[in-house]
PDB file of C-alpha atoms (C1' of nucleotides) in Angstrom:
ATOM      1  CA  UNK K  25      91.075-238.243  -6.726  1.00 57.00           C
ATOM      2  CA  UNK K  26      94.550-237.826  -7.551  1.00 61.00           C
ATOM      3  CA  UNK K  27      96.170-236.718  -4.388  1.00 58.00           C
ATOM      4  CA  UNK K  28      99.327-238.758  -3.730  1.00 68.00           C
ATOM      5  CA  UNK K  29      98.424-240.773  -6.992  1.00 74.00           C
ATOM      6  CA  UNK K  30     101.065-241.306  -9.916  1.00 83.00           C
ATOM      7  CA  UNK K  31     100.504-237.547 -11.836  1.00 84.00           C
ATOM      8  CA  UNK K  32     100.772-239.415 -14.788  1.00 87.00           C
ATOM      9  CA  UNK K  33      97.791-241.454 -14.306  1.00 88.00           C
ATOM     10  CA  UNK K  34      95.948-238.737 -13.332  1.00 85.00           C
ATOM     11  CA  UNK K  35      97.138-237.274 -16.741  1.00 90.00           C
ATOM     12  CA  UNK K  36      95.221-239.513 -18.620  1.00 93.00           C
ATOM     13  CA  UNK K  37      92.347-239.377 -16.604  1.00 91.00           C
ATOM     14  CA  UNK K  38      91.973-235.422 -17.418  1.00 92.00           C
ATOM     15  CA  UNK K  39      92.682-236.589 -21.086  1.00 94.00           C
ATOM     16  CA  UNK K  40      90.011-238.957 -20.958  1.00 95.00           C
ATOM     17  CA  UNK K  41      87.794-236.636 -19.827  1.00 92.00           C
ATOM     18  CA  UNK K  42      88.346-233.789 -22.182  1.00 95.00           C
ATOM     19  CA  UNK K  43      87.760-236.128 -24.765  1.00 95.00           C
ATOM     20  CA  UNK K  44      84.174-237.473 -23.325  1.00 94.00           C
ATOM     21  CA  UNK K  45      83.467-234.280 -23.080  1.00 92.00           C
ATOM     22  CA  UNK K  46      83.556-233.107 -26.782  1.00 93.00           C
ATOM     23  CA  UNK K  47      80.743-232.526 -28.602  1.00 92.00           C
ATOM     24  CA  UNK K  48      80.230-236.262 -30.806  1.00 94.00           C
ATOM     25  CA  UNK K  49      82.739-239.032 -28.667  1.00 96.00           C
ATOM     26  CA  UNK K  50      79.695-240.279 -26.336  1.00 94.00           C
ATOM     27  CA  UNK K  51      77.209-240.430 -28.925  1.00 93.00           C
ATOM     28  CA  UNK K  52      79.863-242.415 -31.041  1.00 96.00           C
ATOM     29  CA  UNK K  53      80.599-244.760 -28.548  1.00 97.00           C
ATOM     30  CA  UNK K  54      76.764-245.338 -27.636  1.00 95.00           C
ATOM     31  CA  UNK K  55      76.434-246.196 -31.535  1.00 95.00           C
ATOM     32  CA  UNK K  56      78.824-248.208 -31.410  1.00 97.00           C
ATOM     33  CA  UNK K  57      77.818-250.504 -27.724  1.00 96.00           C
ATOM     34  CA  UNK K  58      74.926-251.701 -30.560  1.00 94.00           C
ATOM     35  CA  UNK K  59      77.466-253.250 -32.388  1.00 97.00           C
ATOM     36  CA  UNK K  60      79.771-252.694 -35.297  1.00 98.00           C
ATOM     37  CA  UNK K  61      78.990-249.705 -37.904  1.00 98.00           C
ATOM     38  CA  UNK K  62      80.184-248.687 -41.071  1.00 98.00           C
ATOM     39  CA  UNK K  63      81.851-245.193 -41.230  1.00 98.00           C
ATOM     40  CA  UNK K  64      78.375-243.770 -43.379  1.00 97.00           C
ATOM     41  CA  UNK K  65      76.280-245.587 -41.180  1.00 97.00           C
ATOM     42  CA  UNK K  66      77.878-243.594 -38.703  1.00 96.00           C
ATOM     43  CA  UNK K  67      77.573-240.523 -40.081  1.00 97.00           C
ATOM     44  CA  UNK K  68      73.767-241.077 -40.337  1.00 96.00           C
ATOM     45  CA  UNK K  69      72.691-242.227 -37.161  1.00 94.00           C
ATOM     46  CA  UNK K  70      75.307-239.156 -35.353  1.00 93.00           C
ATOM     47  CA  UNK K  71      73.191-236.204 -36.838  1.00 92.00           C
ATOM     48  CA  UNK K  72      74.772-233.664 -37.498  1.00 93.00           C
ATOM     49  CA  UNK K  73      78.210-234.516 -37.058  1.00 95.00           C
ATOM     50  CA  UNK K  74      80.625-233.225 -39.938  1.00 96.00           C
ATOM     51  CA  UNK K  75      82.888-235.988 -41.978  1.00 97.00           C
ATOM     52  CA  UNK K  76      85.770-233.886 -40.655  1.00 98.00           C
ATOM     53  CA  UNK K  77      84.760-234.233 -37.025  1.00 97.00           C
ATOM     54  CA  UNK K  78      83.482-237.864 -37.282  1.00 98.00           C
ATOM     55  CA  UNK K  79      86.975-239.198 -38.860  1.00 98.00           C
ATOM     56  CA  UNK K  80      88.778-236.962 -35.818  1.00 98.00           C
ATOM     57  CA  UNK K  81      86.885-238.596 -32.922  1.00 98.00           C
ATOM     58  CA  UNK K  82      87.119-241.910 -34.416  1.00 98.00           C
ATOM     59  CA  UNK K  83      91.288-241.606 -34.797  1.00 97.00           C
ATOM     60  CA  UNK K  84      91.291-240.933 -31.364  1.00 97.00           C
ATOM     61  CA  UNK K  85      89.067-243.497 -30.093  1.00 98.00           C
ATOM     62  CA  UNK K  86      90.956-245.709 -31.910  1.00 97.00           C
ATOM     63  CA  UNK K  87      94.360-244.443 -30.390  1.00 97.00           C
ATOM     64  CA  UNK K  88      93.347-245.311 -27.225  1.00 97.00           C
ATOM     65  CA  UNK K  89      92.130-248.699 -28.132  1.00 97.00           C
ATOM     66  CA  UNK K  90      88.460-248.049 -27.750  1.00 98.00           C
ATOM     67  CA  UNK K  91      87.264-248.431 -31.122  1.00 98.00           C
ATOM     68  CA  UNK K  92      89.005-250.584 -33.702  1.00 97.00           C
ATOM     69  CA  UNK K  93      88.919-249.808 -37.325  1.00 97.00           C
ATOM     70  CA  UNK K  94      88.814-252.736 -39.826  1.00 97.00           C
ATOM     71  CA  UNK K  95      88.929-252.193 -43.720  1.00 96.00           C
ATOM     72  CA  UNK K  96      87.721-254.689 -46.181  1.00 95.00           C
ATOM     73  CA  UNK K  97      89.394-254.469 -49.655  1.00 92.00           C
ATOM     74  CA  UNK K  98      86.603-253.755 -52.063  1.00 92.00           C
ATOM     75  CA  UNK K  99      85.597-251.152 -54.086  1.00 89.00           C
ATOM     76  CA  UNK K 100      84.078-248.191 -53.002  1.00 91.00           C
ATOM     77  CA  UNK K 101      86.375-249.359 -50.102  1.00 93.00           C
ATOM     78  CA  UNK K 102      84.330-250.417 -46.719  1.00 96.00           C
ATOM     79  CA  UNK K 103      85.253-250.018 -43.203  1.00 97.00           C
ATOM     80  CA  UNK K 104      83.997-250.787 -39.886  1.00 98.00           C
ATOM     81  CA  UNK K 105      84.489-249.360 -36.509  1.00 98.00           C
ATOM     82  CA  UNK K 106      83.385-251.777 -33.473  1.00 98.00           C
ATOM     83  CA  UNK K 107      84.598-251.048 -29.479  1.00 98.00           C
ATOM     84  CA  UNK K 108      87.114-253.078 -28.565  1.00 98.00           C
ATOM     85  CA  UNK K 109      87.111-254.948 -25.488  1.00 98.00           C
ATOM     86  CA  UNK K 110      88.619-252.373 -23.900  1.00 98.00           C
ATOM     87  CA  UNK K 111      85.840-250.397 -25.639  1.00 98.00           C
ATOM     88  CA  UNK K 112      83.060-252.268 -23.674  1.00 98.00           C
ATOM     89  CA  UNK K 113      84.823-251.895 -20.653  1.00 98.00           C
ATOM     90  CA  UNK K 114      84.927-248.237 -20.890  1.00 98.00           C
ATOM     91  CA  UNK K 115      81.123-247.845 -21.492  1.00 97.00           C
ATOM     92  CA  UNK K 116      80.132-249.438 -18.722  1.00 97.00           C
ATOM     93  CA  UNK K 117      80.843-246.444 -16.015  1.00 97.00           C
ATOM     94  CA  UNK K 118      80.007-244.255 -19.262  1.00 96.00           C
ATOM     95  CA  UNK K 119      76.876-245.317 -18.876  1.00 95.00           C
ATOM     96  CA  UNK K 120      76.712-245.254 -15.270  1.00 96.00           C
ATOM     97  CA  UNK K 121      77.533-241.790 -15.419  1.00 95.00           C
ATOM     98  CA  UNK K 122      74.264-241.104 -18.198  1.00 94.00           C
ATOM     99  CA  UNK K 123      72.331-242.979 -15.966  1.00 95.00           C
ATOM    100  CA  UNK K 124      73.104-240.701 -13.024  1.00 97.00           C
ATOM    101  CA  UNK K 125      72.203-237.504 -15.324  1.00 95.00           C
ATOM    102  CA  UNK K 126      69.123-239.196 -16.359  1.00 93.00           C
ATOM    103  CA  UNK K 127      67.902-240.495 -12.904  1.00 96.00           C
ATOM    104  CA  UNK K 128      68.732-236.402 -11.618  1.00 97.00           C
ATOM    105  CA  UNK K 129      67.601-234.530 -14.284  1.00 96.00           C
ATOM    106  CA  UNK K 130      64.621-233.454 -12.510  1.00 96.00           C
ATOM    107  CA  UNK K 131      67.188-232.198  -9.585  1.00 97.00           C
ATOM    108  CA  UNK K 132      69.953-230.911 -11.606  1.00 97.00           C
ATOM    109  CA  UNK K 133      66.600-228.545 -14.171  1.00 96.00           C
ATOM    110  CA  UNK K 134      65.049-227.281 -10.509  1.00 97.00           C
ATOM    111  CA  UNK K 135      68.132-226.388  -8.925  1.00 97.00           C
ATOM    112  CA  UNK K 136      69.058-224.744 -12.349  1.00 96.00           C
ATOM    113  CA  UNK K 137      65.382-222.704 -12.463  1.00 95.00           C
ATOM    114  CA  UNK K 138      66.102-221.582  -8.533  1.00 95.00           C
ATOM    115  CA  UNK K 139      69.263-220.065  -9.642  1.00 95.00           C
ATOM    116  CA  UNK K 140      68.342-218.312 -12.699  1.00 93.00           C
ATOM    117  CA  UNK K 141      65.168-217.092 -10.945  1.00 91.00           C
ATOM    118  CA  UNK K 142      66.398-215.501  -7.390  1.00 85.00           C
ATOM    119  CA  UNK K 143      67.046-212.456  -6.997  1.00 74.00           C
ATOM    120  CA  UNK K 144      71.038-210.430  -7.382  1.00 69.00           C
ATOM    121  CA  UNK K 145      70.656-209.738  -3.389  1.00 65.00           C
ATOM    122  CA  UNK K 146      69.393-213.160  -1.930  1.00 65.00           C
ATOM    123  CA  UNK K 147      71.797-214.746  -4.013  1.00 67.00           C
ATOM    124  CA  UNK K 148      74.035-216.737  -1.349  1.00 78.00           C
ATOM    125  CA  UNK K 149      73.433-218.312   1.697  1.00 87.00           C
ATOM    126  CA  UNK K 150      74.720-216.378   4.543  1.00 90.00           C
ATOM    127  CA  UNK K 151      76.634-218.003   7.340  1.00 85.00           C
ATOM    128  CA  UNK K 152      76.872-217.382  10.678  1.00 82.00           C
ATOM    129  CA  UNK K 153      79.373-214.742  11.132  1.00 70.00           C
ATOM    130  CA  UNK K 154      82.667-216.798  12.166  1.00 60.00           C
TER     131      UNK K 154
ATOM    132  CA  UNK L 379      72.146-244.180 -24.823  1.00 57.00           C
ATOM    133  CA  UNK L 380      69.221-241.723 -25.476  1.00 62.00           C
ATOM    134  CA  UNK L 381      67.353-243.862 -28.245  1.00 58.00           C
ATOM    135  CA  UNK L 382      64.000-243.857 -27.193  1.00 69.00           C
ATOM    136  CA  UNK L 383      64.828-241.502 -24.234  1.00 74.00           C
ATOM    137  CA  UNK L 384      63.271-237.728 -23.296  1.00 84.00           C
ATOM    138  CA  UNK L 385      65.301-235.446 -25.590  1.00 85.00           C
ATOM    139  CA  UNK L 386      65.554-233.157 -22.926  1.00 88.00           C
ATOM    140  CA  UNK L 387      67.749-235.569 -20.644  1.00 89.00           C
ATOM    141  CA  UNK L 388      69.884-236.307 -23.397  1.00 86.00           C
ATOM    142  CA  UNK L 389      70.905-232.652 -23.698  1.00 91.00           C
ATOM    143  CA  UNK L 390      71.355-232.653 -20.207  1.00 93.00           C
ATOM    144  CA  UNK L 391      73.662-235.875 -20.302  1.00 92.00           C
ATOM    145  CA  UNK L 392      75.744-233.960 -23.008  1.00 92.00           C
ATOM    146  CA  UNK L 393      75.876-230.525 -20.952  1.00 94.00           C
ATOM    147  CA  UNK L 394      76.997-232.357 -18.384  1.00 95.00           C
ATOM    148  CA  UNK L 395      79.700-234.686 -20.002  1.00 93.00           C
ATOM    149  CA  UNK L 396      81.032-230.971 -21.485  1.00 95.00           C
ATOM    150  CA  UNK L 397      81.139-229.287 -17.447  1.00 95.00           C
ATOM    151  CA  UNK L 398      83.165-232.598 -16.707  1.00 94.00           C
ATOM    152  CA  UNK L 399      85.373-232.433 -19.661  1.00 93.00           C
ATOM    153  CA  UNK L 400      86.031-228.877 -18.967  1.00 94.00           C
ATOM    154  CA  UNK L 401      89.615-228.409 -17.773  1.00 92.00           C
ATOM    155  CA  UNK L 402      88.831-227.546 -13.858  1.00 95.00           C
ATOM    156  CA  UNK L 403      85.624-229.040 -13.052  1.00 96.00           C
ATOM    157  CA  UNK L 404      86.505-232.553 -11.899  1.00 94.00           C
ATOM    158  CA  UNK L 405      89.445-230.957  -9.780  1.00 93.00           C
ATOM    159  CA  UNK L 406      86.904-228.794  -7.965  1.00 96.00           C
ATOM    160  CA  UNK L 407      84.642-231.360  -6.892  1.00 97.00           C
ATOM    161  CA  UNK L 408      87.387-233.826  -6.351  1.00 95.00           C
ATOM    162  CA  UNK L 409      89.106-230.913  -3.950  1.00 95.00           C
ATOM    163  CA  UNK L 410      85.339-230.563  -2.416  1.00 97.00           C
ATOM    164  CA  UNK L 411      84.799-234.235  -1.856  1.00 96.00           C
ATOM    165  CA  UNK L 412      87.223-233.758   1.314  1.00 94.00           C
ATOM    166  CA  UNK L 413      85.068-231.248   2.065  1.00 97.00           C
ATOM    167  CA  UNK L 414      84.254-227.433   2.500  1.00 98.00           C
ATOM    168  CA  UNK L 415      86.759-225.115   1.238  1.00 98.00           C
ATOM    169  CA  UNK L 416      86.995-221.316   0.888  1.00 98.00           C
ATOM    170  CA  UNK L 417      87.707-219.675  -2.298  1.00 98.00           C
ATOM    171  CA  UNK L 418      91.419-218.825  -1.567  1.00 97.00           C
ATOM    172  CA  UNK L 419      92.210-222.155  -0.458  1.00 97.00           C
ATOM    173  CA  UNK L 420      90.515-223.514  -3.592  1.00 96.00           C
ATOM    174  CA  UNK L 421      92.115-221.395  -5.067  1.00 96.00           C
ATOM    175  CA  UNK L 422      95.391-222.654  -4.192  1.00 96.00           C
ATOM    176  CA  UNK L 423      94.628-226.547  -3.973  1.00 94.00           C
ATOM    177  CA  UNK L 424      93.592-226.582  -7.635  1.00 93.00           C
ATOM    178  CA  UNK L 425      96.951-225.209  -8.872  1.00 92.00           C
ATOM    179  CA  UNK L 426      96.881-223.408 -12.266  1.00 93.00           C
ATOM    180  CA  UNK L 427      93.803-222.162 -11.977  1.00 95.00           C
ATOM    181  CA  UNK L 428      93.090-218.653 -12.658  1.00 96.00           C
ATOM    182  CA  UNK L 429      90.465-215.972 -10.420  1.00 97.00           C
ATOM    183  CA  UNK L 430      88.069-215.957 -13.490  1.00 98.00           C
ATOM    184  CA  UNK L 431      87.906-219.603 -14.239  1.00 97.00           C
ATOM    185  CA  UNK L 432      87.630-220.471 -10.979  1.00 98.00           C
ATOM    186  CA  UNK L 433      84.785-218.956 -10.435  1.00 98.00           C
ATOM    187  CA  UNK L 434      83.053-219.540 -13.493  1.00 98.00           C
ATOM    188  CA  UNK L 435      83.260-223.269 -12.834  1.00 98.00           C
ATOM    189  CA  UNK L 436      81.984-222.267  -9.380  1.00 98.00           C
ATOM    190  CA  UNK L 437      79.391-220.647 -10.668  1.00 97.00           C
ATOM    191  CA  UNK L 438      78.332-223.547 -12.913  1.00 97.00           C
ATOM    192  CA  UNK L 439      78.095-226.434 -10.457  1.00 98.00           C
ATOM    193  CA  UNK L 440      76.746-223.748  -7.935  1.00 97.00           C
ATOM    194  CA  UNK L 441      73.933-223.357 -10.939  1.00 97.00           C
ATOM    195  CA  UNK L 442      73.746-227.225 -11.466  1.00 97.00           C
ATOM    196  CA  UNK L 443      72.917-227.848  -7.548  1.00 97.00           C
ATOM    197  CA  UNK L 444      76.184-229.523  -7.341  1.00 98.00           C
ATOM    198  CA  UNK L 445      77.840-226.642  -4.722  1.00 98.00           C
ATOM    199  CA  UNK L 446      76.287-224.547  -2.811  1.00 97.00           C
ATOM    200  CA  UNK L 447      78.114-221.773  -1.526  1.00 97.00           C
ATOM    201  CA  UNK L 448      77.943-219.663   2.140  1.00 97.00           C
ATOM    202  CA  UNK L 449      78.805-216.300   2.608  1.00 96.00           C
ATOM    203  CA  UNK L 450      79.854-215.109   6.064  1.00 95.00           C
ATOM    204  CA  UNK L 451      79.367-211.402   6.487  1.00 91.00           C
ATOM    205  CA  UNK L 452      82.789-210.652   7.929  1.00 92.00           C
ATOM    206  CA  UNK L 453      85.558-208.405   6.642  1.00 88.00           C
ATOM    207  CA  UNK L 454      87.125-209.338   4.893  1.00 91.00           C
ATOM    208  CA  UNK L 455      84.377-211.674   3.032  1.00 93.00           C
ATOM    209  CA  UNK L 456      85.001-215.019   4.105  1.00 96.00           C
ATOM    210  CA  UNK L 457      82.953-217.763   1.406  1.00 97.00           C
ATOM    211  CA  UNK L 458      82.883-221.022   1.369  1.00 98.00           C
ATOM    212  CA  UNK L 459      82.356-223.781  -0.888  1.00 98.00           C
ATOM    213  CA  UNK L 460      80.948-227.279  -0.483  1.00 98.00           C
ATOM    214  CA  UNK L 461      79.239-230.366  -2.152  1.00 98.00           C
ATOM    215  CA  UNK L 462      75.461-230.458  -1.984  1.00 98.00           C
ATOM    216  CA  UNK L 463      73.756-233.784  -1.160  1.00 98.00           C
ATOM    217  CA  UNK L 464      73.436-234.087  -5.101  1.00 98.00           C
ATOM    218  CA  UNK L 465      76.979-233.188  -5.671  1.00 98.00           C
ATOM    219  CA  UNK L 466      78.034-236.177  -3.364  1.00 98.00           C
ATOM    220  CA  UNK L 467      75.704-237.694  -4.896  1.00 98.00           C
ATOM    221  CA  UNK L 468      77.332-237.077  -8.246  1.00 98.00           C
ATOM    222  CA  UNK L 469      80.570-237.369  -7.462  1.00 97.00           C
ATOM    223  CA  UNK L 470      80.403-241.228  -7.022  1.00 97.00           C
ATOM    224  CA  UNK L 471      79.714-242.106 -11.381  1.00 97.00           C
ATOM    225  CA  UNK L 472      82.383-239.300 -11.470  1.00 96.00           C
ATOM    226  CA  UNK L 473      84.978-241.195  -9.050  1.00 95.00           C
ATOM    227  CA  UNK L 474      83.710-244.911 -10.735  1.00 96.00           C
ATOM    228  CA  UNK L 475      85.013-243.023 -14.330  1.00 95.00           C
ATOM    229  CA  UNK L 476      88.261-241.944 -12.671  1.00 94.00           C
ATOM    230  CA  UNK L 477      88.893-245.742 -11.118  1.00 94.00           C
ATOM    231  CA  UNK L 478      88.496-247.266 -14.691  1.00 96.00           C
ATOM    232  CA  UNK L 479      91.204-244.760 -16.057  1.00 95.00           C
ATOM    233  CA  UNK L 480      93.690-245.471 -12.990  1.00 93.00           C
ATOM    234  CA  UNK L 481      92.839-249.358 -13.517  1.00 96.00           C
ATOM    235  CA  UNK L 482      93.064-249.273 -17.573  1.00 97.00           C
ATOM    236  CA  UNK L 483      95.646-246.819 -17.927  1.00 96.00           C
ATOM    237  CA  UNK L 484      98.367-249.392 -19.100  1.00 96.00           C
ATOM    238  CA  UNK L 485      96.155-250.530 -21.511  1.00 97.00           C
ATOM    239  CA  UNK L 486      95.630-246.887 -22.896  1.00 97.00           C
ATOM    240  CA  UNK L 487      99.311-246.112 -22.643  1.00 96.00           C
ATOM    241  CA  UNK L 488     100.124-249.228 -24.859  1.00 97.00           C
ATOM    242  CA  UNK L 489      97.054-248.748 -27.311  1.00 97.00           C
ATOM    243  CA  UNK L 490      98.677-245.220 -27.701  1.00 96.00           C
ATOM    244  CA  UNK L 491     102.059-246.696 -28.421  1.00 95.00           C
ATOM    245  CA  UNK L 492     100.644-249.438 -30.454  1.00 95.00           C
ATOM    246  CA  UNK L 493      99.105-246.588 -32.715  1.00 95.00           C
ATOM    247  CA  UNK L 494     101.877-243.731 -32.624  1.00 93.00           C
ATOM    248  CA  UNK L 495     104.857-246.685 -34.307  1.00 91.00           C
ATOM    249  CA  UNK L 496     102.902-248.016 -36.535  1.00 85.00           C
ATOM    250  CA  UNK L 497     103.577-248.248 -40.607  1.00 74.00           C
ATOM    251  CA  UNK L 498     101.938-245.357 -42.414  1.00 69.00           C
ATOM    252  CA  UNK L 499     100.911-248.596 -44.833  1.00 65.00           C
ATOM    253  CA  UNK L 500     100.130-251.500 -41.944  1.00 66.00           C
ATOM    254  CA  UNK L 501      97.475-248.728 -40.334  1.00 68.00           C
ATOM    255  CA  UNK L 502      94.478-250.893 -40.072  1.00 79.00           C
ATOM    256  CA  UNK L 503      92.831-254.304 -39.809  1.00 88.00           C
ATOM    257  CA  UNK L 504      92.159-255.864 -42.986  1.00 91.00           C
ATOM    258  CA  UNK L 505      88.675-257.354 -43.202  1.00 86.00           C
ATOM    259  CA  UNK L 506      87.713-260.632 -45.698  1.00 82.00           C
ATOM    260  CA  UNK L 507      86.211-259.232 -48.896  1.00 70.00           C
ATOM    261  CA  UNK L 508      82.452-258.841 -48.189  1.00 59.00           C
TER     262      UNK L 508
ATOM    263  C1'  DC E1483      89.158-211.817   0.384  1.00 67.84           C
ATOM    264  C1'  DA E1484      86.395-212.742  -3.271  1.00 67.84           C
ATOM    265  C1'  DG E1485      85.089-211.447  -6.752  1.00 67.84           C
ATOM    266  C1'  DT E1486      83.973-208.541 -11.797  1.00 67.84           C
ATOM    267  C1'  DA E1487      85.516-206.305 -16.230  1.00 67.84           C
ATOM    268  C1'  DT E1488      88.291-206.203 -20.277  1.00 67.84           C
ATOM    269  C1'  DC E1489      91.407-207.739 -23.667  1.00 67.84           C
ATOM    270  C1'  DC E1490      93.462-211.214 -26.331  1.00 67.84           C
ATOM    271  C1'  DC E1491      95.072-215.601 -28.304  1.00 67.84           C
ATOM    272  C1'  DG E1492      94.947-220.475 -29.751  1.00 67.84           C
ATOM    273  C1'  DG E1493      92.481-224.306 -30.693  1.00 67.84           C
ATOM    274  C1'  DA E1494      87.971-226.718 -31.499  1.00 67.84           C
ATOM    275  C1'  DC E1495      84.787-227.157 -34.854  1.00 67.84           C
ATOM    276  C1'  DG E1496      81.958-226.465 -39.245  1.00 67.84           C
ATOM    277  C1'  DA E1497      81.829-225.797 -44.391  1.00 67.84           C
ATOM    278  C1'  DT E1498      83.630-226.799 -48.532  1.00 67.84           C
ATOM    279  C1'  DA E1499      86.455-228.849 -52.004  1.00 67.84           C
ATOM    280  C1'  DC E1500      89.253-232.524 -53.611  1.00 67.84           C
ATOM    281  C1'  DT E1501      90.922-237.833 -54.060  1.00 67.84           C
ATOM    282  C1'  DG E1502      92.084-243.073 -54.179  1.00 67.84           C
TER     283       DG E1502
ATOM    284  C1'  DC Y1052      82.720-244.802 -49.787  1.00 67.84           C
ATOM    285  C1'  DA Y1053      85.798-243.006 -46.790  1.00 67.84           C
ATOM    286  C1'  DG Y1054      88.543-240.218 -46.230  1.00 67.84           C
ATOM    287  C1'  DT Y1055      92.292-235.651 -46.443  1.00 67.84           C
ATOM    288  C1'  DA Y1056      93.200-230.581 -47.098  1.00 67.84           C
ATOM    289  C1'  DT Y1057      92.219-225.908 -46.434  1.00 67.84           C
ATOM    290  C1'  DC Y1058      89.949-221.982 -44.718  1.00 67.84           C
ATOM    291  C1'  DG Y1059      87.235-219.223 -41.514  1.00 67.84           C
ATOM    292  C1'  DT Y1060      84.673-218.600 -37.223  1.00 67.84           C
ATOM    293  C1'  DC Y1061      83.690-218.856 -32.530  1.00 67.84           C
ATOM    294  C1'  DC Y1062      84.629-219.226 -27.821  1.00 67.84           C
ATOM    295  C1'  DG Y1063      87.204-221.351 -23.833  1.00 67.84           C
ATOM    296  C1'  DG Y1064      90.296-219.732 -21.013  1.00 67.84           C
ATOM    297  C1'  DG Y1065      94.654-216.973 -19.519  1.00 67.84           C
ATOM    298  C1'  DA Y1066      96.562-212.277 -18.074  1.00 67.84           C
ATOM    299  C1'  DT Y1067      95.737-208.191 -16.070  1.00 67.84           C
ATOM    300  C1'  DA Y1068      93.471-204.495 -13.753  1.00 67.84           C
ATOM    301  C1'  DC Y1069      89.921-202.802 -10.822  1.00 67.84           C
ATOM    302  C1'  DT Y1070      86.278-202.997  -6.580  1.00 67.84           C
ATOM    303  C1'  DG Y1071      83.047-203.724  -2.324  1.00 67.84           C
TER     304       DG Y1071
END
DNA sequence: CAGTATCCCGGACGATACTG
DNA sequence: CAGTATCGTCCGGGATACTG
């Protein structure tokens, strides 16, 4: 993908990777493509997510203008995280990529079942000798 | 994404957002989508990577149905690597999430900016008192 | 050449306690 | 309510050495 491409660029993309692939950002984001939530609202509907790790993934969302974080001025304070439009945009080959898993998951749990269940010798296919 | 969905695909979405956010995984297939390649010559194309990880994130897509892999019974071993029908298959969500980061990576860049200057004190959105 | 085995370190993450 | 601070654990992943 990133052959002859600015490295920089591909940078990010490797940064925005790692960072879908952590353990609560997805399920954040898919919270949050329902519309806005409050930061314990949040914390329900992600179970199992720690206050630590929720306030993390939501700094860094926000840092790359995906979420945006909006505090109203009352007491016990209130705040609200919604997806930006930049957000929305993002979610939409997010979701393309869940979709893919979801319409393959049949494929990707056989192919996983061959593996684990063939034998150490007929483990590889064997070419034709060069 | 997975309200109302099987449980099991959603753990399957998440496994697989965590092989793609893994550090070499998306270089791999990205190196494969040319097509076939042996070891050493993956080996060399994704630079950094070490003999172990390599092959563990071999291993993994091999597992997933993503690569399969051919072993020629020369000597010395000669193995090759290549996409499977699903991996191609795969690799197109995978490519659609590495367009929007090339096309949006401005926007990113500037978010980041935006946040990294900003007053400890002007740090959020103020909201109208509920 | 294409692995496997072993050791080790740093960072991701959870648990818990404290605060405006 | 919505955080921040601190501590401890686990494991991803690098370095190195060995092997069919």
């Amino acid at each position: 993908m990133c052959d002859g491409y600015d490295p920089a660029k591909c940078t990010t993309v490797s940064e925005m990777l790692a960072r879908l692939g952590d353990k609560w950002t997805v399920l954040v984001i898919m919270m949050l493509d329902d519309g806005p939530q409050r930061f314990s609202d949040l914390k329900r509907m992600v179970v199992g997510v720690s206050q630590r790790m929720l306030t993390l993934t939501l700094r860094a969302l926000e840092r790359d203008g995906i979420v945006e974080r909006t505090v109203y001025p009352t007491v016990p304070p209130r705040v609200e995280y919604a997806l930006t439009d930049l957000g929305r945009s993002f979610s939409v080959p997010v979701k393309a990529l869940g979709g893919w898993v979801f319409a393959n998951h049949d494929n990707i749990q056989t192919a996983r079942v061959r593996f684990d269940n063939r034998l150490p010798d007929s483990s590889a296919k064997i070419g034709k000798a060069a």
